[in-house]
mmCIF file of C-alpha atoms in Angstrom:
data_model
loop_
_atom_site.group_PDB
_atom_site.id
_atom_site.type_symbol
_atom_site.label_atom_id
_atom_site.label_comp_id
_atom_site.label_asym_id
_atom_site.label_seq_id
_atom_site.Cartn_x
_atom_site.Cartn_y
_atom_site.Cartn_z
ATOM 1 C CA ALA A 13 0.000 0.000 0.000
ATOM 2 C CA GLN A 14 1.142 3.521 -0.613
ATOM 3 C CA SER A 15 0.370 6.753 1.187
ATOM 4 C CA VAL A 16 1.361 10.393 1.196
ATOM 5 C CA THR A 17 1.495 12.854 4.070
ATOM 6 C CA GLN A 18 1.698 16.552 3.480
ATOM 7 C CA LEU A 19 2.967 17.985 6.721
ATOM 8 C CA ASP A 20 1.338 21.404 6.426
ATOM 9 C CA SER A 21 -2.286 21.994 5.491
ATOM 10 C CA HIS A 22 -1.684 25.752 5.112
ATOM 11 C CA VAL A 23 1.442 27.775 4.346
ATOM 12 C CA SER A 24 1.588 31.555 4.304
ATOM 13 C CA VAL A 25 4.508 33.380 2.675
ATOM 14 C CA SER A 26 5.305 36.917 1.608
ATOM 15 C CA GLU A 27 5.815 37.678 -2.054
ATOM 16 C CA GLY A 28 9.471 37.322 -2.971
ATOM 17 C CA THR A 29 10.331 34.943 -0.106
ATOM 18 C CA PRO A 30 11.065 31.209 -0.435
ATOM 19 C CA VAL A 31 8.340 28.576 -0.394
ATOM 20 C CA LEU A 32 8.745 25.121 1.164
ATOM 21 C CA LEU A 33 6.001 22.506 1.003
ATOM 22 C CA ARG A 34 6.783 19.294 2.825
ATOM 23 C CA CYS A 35 5.805 15.810 1.714
ATOM 24 C CA ASN A 36 6.576 12.349 3.079
ATOM 25 C CA TYR A 37 5.552 9.193 1.299
ATOM 26 C CA SER A 38 5.230 5.506 1.988
ATOM 27 C CA SER A 39 5.432 2.976 -0.794
ATOM 28 C CA SER A 40 6.124 -0.728 -0.906
ATOM 29 C CA TYR A 41 7.419 -0.523 -4.437
ATOM 30 C CA SER A 42 9.413 1.790 -6.619
ATOM 31 C CA PRO A 43 7.492 5.023 -6.462
ATOM 32 C CA SER A 44 6.894 7.705 -8.995
ATOM 33 C CA LEU A 45 6.284 11.007 -7.224
ATOM 34 C CA PHE A 46 4.556 14.122 -8.465
ATOM 35 C CA TRP A 47 3.508 17.567 -7.384
ATOM 36 C CA TYR A 48 0.293 18.975 -8.784
ATOM 37 C CA VAL A 49 -1.176 22.449 -8.338
ATOM 38 C CA GLN A 50 -4.857 23.343 -8.325
ATOM 39 C CA HIS A 51 -5.984 26.923 -8.712
ATOM 40 C CA PRO A 52 -9.520 27.824 -7.593
ATOM 41 C CA ASN A 53 -12.190 26.274 -9.801
ATOM 42 C CA LYS A 54 -9.566 24.743 -12.048
ATOM 43 C CA GLY A 55 -8.321 21.241 -12.707
ATOM 44 C CA LEU A 56 -4.970 19.876 -11.593
ATOM 45 C CA GLN A 57 -1.787 20.874 -13.342
ATOM 46 C CA LEU A 58 1.429 18.875 -13.113
ATOM 47 C CA LEU A 59 4.313 20.899 -11.664
ATOM 48 C CA LEU A 60 7.010 18.236 -11.746
ATOM 49 C CA LYS A 61 7.630 14.509 -11.553
ATOM 50 C CA TYR A 62 10.228 12.065 -10.242
ATOM 51 C CA THR A 63 10.501 8.713 -11.999
ATOM 52 C CA SER A 64 13.874 7.274 -10.884
ATOM 53 C CA ALA A 65 16.160 9.558 -12.862
ATOM 54 C CA ALA A 66 17.834 12.580 -11.208
ATOM 55 C CA THR A 67 16.844 13.056 -7.574
ATOM 56 C CA LEU A 68 16.634 16.843 -7.938
ATOM 57 C CA VAL A 69 13.723 17.549 -10.206
ATOM 58 C CA LYS A 70 12.998 20.889 -11.813
ATOM 59 C CA GLY A 71 9.465 21.783 -12.780
ATOM 60 C CA ILE A 72 7.498 24.623 -14.224
ATOM 61 C CA ASN A 73 7.245 28.151 -12.838
ATOM 62 C CA GLY A 74 10.515 27.907 -10.917
ATOM 63 C CA PHE A 75 9.511 25.008 -8.664
ATOM 64 C CA GLU A 76 11.805 22.130 -7.847
ATOM 65 C CA ALA A 77 11.736 19.100 -5.575
ATOM 66 C CA GLU A 78 14.305 16.693 -4.195
ATOM 67 C CA PHE A 79 13.697 12.981 -3.801
ATOM 68 C CA LYS A 80 15.352 11.662 -0.630
ATOM 69 C CA LYS A 81 14.870 7.925 -0.339
ATOM 70 C CA SER A 82 16.499 7.672 3.098
ATOM 71 C CA GLU A 83 14.026 10.214 4.471
ATOM 72 C CA THR A 84 11.098 9.099 2.263
ATOM 73 C CA SER A 85 10.568 12.757 1.441
ATOM 74 C CA PHE A 86 9.808 14.774 -1.676
ATOM 75 C CA HIS A 87 9.655 18.396 -0.563
ATOM 76 C CA LEU A 88 8.705 21.145 -3.014
ATOM 77 C CA THR A 89 10.537 24.472 -3.042
ATOM 78 C CA LYS A 90 10.594 27.756 -4.886
ATOM 79 C CA PRO A 91 13.176 30.455 -4.200
ATOM 80 C CA SER A 92 10.842 33.416 -4.600
ATOM 81 C CA ALA A 93 7.059 33.300 -4.277
ATOM 82 C CA HIS A 94 4.818 35.145 -6.683
ATOM 83 C CA MET A 95 1.225 36.194 -6.110
ATOM 84 C CA SER A 96 0.156 33.762 -8.828
ATOM 85 C CA ASP A 97 1.518 30.873 -6.724
ATOM 86 C CA ALA A 98 -1.465 31.138 -4.378
ATOM 87 C CA ALA A 99 -3.202 27.800 -4.875
ATOM 88 C CA GLU A 100 -3.503 24.321 -3.405
ATOM 89 C CA TYR A 101 -0.636 21.901 -3.932
ATOM 90 C CA PHE A 102 -0.818 18.119 -3.882
ATOM 91 C CA CYS A 103 1.977 15.629 -3.440
ATOM 92 C CA VAL A 104 1.149 12.391 -5.242
ATOM 93 C CA VAL A 105 2.628 8.892 -5.404
ATOM 94 C CA SER A 106 2.079 6.020 -7.778
ATOM 95 C CA ASP A 107 3.575 2.576 -8.094
ATOM 96 C CA ARG A 108 5.973 2.780 -11.023
ATOM 97 C CA LYS A 109 6.000 -0.959 -11.653
ATOM 98 C CA ALA A 110 2.250 -1.446 -11.690
ATOM 99 C CA ALA A 111 0.317 -1.590 -14.893
ATOM 100 C CA GLY A 112 -1.995 1.304 -15.224
ATOM 101 C CA ASN A 113 -2.513 4.492 -13.365
ATOM 102 C CA LYS A 114 -3.591 4.835 -9.761
ATOM 103 C CA LEU A 115 -2.503 8.015 -8.080
ATOM 104 C CA THR A 116 -2.560 8.385 -4.310
ATOM 105 C CA PHE A 117 -2.876 12.007 -3.223
ATOM 106 C CA GLY A 118 -1.740 13.769 -0.094
ATOM 107 C CA GLY A 119 -4.207 15.946 1.764
ATOM 108 C CA GLY A 120 -3.036 19.117 0.066
ATOM 109 C CA THR A 121 -1.295 22.294 1.185
ATOM 110 C CA ARG A 122 -3.032 25.594 0.615
ATOM 111 C CA VAL A 123 -0.556 28.386 -0.090
ATOM 112 C CA LEU A 124 -1.349 31.993 0.682
ATOM 113 C CA VAL A 125 0.961 34.659 -0.736
ATOM 114 C CA LYS A 126 0.929 38.026 1.004
ATOM 115 C CA PRO A 127 1.923 41.181 -0.884
ATOM 116 C CA LYS B 137 -4.066 19.742 -29.017
ATOM 117 C CA ALA B 138 -7.331 19.968 -27.095
ATOM 118 C CA GLY B 139 -7.191 19.103 -23.422
ATOM 119 C CA VAL B 140 -9.390 16.795 -21.382
ATOM 120 C CA THR B 141 -12.996 17.893 -21.460
ATOM 121 C CA GLN B 142 -15.709 17.020 -18.964
ATOM 122 C CA THR B 143 -19.421 17.520 -19.255
ATOM 123 C CA PRO B 144 -21.431 18.832 -17.659
ATOM 124 C CA ARG B 145 -19.392 21.229 -15.545
ATOM 125 C CA TYR B 146 -22.066 21.617 -12.907
ATOM 126 C CA LEU B 147 -24.898 19.341 -11.902
ATOM 127 C CA ILE B 148 -27.550 19.409 -9.199
ATOM 128 C CA LYS B 149 -29.416 16.241 -8.289
ATOM 129 C CA THR B 150 -31.572 15.008 -5.431
ATOM 130 C CA ARG B 151 -31.024 12.020 -3.201
ATOM 131 C CA GLY B 152 -31.942 8.728 -4.775
ATOM 132 C CA GLN B 153 -31.454 9.883 -8.340
ATOM 133 C CA GLN B 154 -28.684 8.670 -10.595
ATOM 134 C CA VAL B 155 -26.205 10.690 -12.616
ATOM 135 C CA THR B 156 -23.893 10.161 -15.564
ATOM 136 C CA LEU B 157 -20.759 12.208 -16.092
ATOM 137 C CA SER B 158 -18.756 12.283 -19.300
ATOM 138 C CA CYS B 159 -15.059 12.648 -20.036
ATOM 139 C CA SER B 160 -13.336 13.065 -23.401
ATOM 140 C CA PRO B 161 -9.595 12.376 -23.196
ATOM 141 C CA ILE B 162 -6.803 13.991 -25.130
ATOM 142 C CA SER B 163 -6.599 12.624 -28.637
ATOM 143 C CA GLY B 164 -4.442 9.480 -28.691
ATOM 144 C CA HIS B 165 -4.795 8.795 -24.975
ATOM 145 C CA ARG B 166 -6.205 5.384 -24.164
ATOM 146 C CA SER B 167 -6.353 5.540 -20.381
ATOM 147 C CA VAL B 168 -9.006 7.448 -18.468
ATOM 148 C CA SER B 169 -9.034 7.672 -14.684
ATOM 149 C CA TRP B 170 -11.676 9.141 -12.395
ATOM 150 C CA TYR B 171 -11.161 10.841 -9.038
ATOM 151 C CA GLN B 172 -13.492 12.231 -6.414
ATOM 152 C CA GLN B 173 -12.515 15.402 -4.547
ATOM 153 C CA THR B 174 -14.284 16.423 -1.342
ATOM 154 C CA PRO B 175 -13.237 18.767 1.489
ATOM 155 C CA GLY B 176 -13.367 15.944 4.009
ATOM 156 C CA GLN B 177 -11.753 13.059 2.131
ATOM 157 C CA GLY B 178 -9.571 14.960 -0.311
ATOM 158 C CA LEU B 179 -8.767 13.425 -3.682
ATOM 159 C CA GLN B 180 -9.561 9.740 -3.999
ATOM 160 C CA PHE B 181 -9.092 7.377 -6.918
ATOM 161 C CA LEU B 182 -12.300 5.843 -8.254
ATOM 162 C CA PHE B 183 -11.245 3.703 -11.221
ATOM 163 C CA GLU B 184 -9.234 3.589 -14.412
ATOM 164 C CA TYR B 185 -10.237 2.376 -17.839
ATOM 165 C CA PHE B 186 -7.861 1.348 -20.585
ATOM 166 C CA SER B 187 -8.958 0.040 -23.976
ATOM 167 C CA GLU B 188 -12.575 -0.267 -22.785
ATOM 168 C CA THR B 189 -11.592 -2.412 -19.770
ATOM 169 C CA GLN B 190 -11.426 -1.457 -16.126
ATOM 170 C CA ARG B 191 -7.756 -1.807 -15.202
ATOM 171 C CA ASN B 192 -7.679 -0.413 -11.660
ATOM 172 C CA LYS B 193 -10.327 0.211 -9.041
ATOM 173 C CA GLY B 194 -10.427 2.249 -5.832
ATOM 174 C CA ASN B 195 -12.413 1.608 -2.686
ATOM 175 C CA PHE B 196 -15.823 2.921 -3.600
ATOM 176 C CA PRO B 197 -19.190 1.144 -3.345
ATOM 177 C CA GLY B 198 -20.780 -0.527 -6.321
ATOM 178 C CA ARG B 199 -23.060 2.483 -6.820
ATOM 179 C CA PHE B 200 -20.098 4.029 -8.612
ATOM 180 C CA SER B 201 -19.491 2.519 -12.017
ATOM 181 C CA GLY B 202 -17.920 3.481 -15.278
ATOM 182 C CA ARG B 203 -17.303 2.476 -18.813
ATOM 183 C CA GLN B 204 -15.129 3.399 -21.735
ATOM 184 C CA PHE B 205 -16.035 3.483 -25.386
ATOM 185 C CA SER B 206 -13.974 2.484 -28.409
ATOM 186 C CA ASN B 207 -13.010 6.124 -29.006
ATOM 187 C CA SER B 208 -11.616 6.244 -25.415
ATOM 188 C CA ARG B 209 -14.339 8.550 -24.153
ATOM 189 C CA SER B 210 -15.475 7.524 -20.715
ATOM 190 C CA GLU B 211 -18.554 7.880 -18.577
ATOM 191 C CA MET B 212 -19.035 7.350 -14.900
ATOM 192 C CA ASN B 213 -22.367 6.663 -13.306
ATOM 193 C CA VAL B 214 -23.485 7.072 -9.722
ATOM 194 C CA SER B 215 -26.758 5.417 -8.812
ATOM 195 C CA THR B 216 -28.961 6.078 -5.796
ATOM 196 C CA LEU B 217 -27.244 9.341 -4.972
ATOM 197 C CA GLU B 218 -26.455 10.216 -1.370
ATOM 198 C CA LEU B 219 -25.703 13.607 0.149
ATOM 199 C CA GLY B 220 -22.109 12.510 0.645
ATOM 200 C CA ASP B 221 -21.650 12.076 -3.095
ATOM 201 C CA SER B 222 -21.545 15.849 -3.468
ATOM 202 C CA ALA B 223 -18.055 16.453 -4.807
ATOM 203 C CA LEU B 224 -15.869 17.588 -7.641
ATOM 204 C CA TYR B 225 -15.338 14.651 -9.980
ATOM 205 C CA LEU B 226 -12.118 14.842 -11.946
ATOM 206 C CA CYS B 227 -11.180 12.878 -14.984
ATOM 207 C CA ALA B 228 -7.595 12.366 -16.145
ATOM 208 C CA SER B 229 -6.233 10.874 -19.329
ATOM 209 C CA SER B 230 -2.868 9.427 -20.255
ATOM 210 C CA ARG B 231 -1.328 7.310 -22.975
ATOM 211 C CA GLY B 232 -1.781 4.338 -20.698
ATOM 212 C CA LEU B 233 1.267 2.397 -21.842
ATOM 213 C CA ALA B 234 1.770 -0.561 -19.520
ATOM 214 C CA GLY B 235 4.940 -2.257 -18.427
ATOM 215 C CA VAL B 236 7.655 -2.275 -15.829
ATOM 216 C CA SER B 237 8.963 1.187 -15.018
ATOM 217 C CA SER B 238 6.560 2.779 -17.456
ATOM 218 C CA TYR B 239 5.408 6.224 -16.682
ATOM 219 C CA ASN B 240 2.266 7.941 -17.783
ATOM 220 C CA GLU B 241 1.693 11.559 -17.098
ATOM 221 C CA GLN B 242 -1.936 12.173 -16.328
ATOM 222 C CA PHE B 243 -3.674 15.249 -17.692
ATOM 223 C CA PHE B 244 -6.683 16.427 -15.735
ATOM 224 C CA GLY B 245 -9.901 17.965 -16.910
ATOM 225 C CA PRO B 246 -11.610 20.881 -15.115
ATOM 226 C CA GLY B 247 -14.013 18.569 -13.305
ATOM 227 C CA THR B 248 -17.742 18.224 -12.854
ATOM 228 C CA ARG B 249 -19.117 19.676 -9.651
ATOM 229 C CA LEU B 250 -21.988 17.526 -8.441
ATOM 230 C CA THR B 251 -24.318 18.794 -5.743
ATOM 231 C CA VAL B 252 -26.784 16.358 -4.190
ATOM 232 C CA LEU B 253 -29.728 17.922 -2.348
#
């Protein structure tokens, strides 16, 4: 079985300051890990993905995440927050060796960006 | 390339009724997955269809069902609606290629917001 824990349900940052969203996962198999973002009344957009290549993954809009197997973590960071980053972020895990697609989502972290 | 489309976008039903939601995947994508999003339970996997066959299933009661057509379009049906079925239902499509270490990026539609009164 696989699971994802997002350690913060809400994060508040000032514009121009760094953002850190924390994620820990549990997986019995070789995991693929993702971060998705959901803006209000919109669908989910993929920010970045880890699929066993480089452990430091760069995504869109300046986001990056580092896969740390020893810590079972996949934290998301951005050096400088922008107002448009206000949204809900989901850390997601799937079993890379399984046929098909079954994503397991974390509970989400809602990011507020203050001017 | 057109994205994933879902119809209708909003739906209001009453308890006991049934509802059918539709999802059209990105052209060339053969896998369609469905997810339920609620404030209390978050995002939960319902099921996945690939080449008209259910390939994966989440932990939802039998009132939730789906199907996929030969053109990869998918529908999900919820019978005997309950208040707790009020949610945003998201559909995602991917190429669906199977195999060890395969990876399929899933592209999400905007969702159908179902309200059960």
